[in-house]
């Protein structure tokens, strides 16, 4: 076997080993839970927000008020988790006391939903999508013919 053939085989094996290692590291990284996902859905009857550690569904009839917030001091985590990109779980701050939080860390705005004795604060991946969800909540409450107090915190 000449030198070029041996180098090609060795480089091929090295590339195969590096590819396998890359996929193993990528698989471990994705399974280790560094990133989280939050989704929300609004229809005329219900608001649903789900994250990797749970979900909450609120009937439009139970919503008392909704606020669009430009910033939020999330306070302390009572139970839940913080990942590289999201905070999820039961939190406590000076504004809402104990509340549920499903929020991307870098989204820039939040929606606070007051229902019964509870508060849910959530957002979507971006400010634009969060504001669209806020508008959907307003439209859903109009469709359900329920008077809900809405506000924007500038």
XYZ file of C-alpha atoms in Angstrom:
154
model
C 0.000 0.000 0.000
C 1.399 3.371 -0.887
C 1.583 6.340 1.460
C -1.316 8.243 -0.152
C -3.694 5.276 0.241
C -2.683 4.817 3.891
C -3.225 8.529 4.617
C -6.619 8.470 2.891
C -7.727 5.448 4.952
C -6.430 7.025 8.160
C -8.139 10.359 7.364
C -11.332 8.493 6.484
C -11.264 6.650 9.823
C -10.508 9.888 11.668
C -13.416 11.610 9.942
C -15.740 8.697 10.786
C -14.636 8.754 14.448
C -15.076 12.545 14.636
C -18.549 12.255 13.078
C -19.579 9.583 15.594
C -18.220 11.646 18.491
C -20.039 14.727 17.195
C -23.363 12.868 17.041
C -22.843 11.386 20.498
C -22.072 14.811 21.985
C -25.020 16.397 20.144
C -27.349 13.638 21.358
C -26.139 13.998 24.936
C -26.512 17.794 24.760
C -30.103 17.602 23.495
C -31.068 14.969 26.090
C -29.461 16.876 28.947
C -32.159 19.527 28.766
C -30.196 22.727 28.267
C -32.945 24.254 26.123
C -36.638 24.268 26.857
C -39.752 24.861 24.825
C -42.946 26.742 25.639
C -46.038 26.781 23.452
C -49.310 28.641 23.852
C -52.677 28.322 22.164
C -55.697 30.603 22.346
C -59.202 29.847 21.109
C -62.627 31.263 21.940
C -63.043 28.910 24.905
C -59.605 28.416 26.435
C -55.999 29.513 26.845
C -53.419 26.746 27.002
C -49.742 27.130 27.858
C -47.400 24.150 27.952
C -43.752 23.708 28.747
C -41.383 20.820 29.269
C -42.396 20.425 32.908
C -46.175 20.834 32.697
C -49.096 22.758 31.314
C -51.971 24.989 32.344
C -55.358 25.414 30.690
C -57.589 28.343 31.606
C -61.184 28.740 30.515
C -61.977 32.148 29.009
C -64.798 32.365 31.539
C -62.287 32.247 34.398
C -60.000 35.030 33.111
C -60.418 38.235 35.123
C -57.731 40.397 33.523
C -54.801 40.274 31.116
C -51.748 42.541 31.039
C -49.012 42.945 28.453
C -45.742 43.628 30.284
C -42.550 45.023 28.774
C -40.434 43.720 31.649
C -40.772 41.557 34.728
C -38.770 40.792 37.851
C -39.514 37.059 37.945
C -38.515 36.788 41.609
C -37.525 33.419 43.075
C -38.293 29.902 41.921
C -40.365 27.934 44.432
C -40.630 24.813 42.294
C -39.773 24.364 38.655
C -36.704 24.783 36.556
C -34.487 27.222 34.797
C -32.849 26.132 31.562
C -30.512 27.955 29.226
C -33.384 29.714 27.451
C -36.506 29.394 29.663
C -37.855 29.639 33.211
C -40.823 27.420 34.088
C -42.709 26.585 37.255
C -44.066 28.211 40.383
C -42.339 31.498 41.190
C -42.806 34.251 43.746
C -42.254 37.989 43.348
C -43.413 41.218 44.990
C -46.004 42.000 42.309
C -47.980 38.739 42.062
C -46.925 36.759 45.132
C -46.920 33.094 44.081
C -47.616 32.657 40.384
C -47.009 30.289 37.460
C -44.276 31.259 35.012
C -43.651 29.873 31.521
C -41.209 32.311 29.941
C -38.371 32.530 27.463
C -35.538 34.517 29.013
C -34.769 36.726 25.999
C -38.284 37.315 24.593
C -38.609 40.870 25.915
C -42.295 40.949 26.889
C -44.739 38.932 28.982
C -48.470 38.316 29.298
C -49.927 38.203 32.829
C -53.277 36.417 33.077
C -55.270 36.806 36.296
C -57.793 34.009 36.808
C -59.607 33.102 40.005
C -57.078 33.615 42.784
C -54.129 32.751 40.528
C -51.785 34.429 38.043
C -50.099 32.941 34.996
C -47.224 34.830 33.372
C -45.959 33.585 30.026
C -44.470 34.643 26.738
C -43.470 33.265 23.381
C -40.095 33.164 21.630
C -40.258 36.820 20.587
C -41.882 40.103 21.546
C -43.805 40.118 18.258
C -45.322 36.663 18.799
C -46.119 37.487 22.441
C -47.960 40.660 21.382
C -49.874 38.646 18.759
C -50.925 36.165 21.459
C -52.056 39.084 23.638
C -54.246 40.344 20.768
C -55.651 36.824 20.313
C -56.632 36.828 24.000
C -58.451 40.142 23.550
C -60.286 38.844 20.474
C -61.155 35.545 22.174
C -62.725 37.338 25.124
C -64.779 39.518 22.764
C -65.882 36.379 20.896
C -66.890 34.726 24.164
C -68.735 37.971 25.071
C -67.004 38.208 28.421
C -65.825 41.542 29.736
C -62.178 41.213 30.698
C -59.921 43.983 31.896
C -56.966 44.405 29.537
C -53.963 46.608 29.973
C -50.536 47.309 28.622
C -47.665 48.073 30.948
C -45.431 50.430 28.978
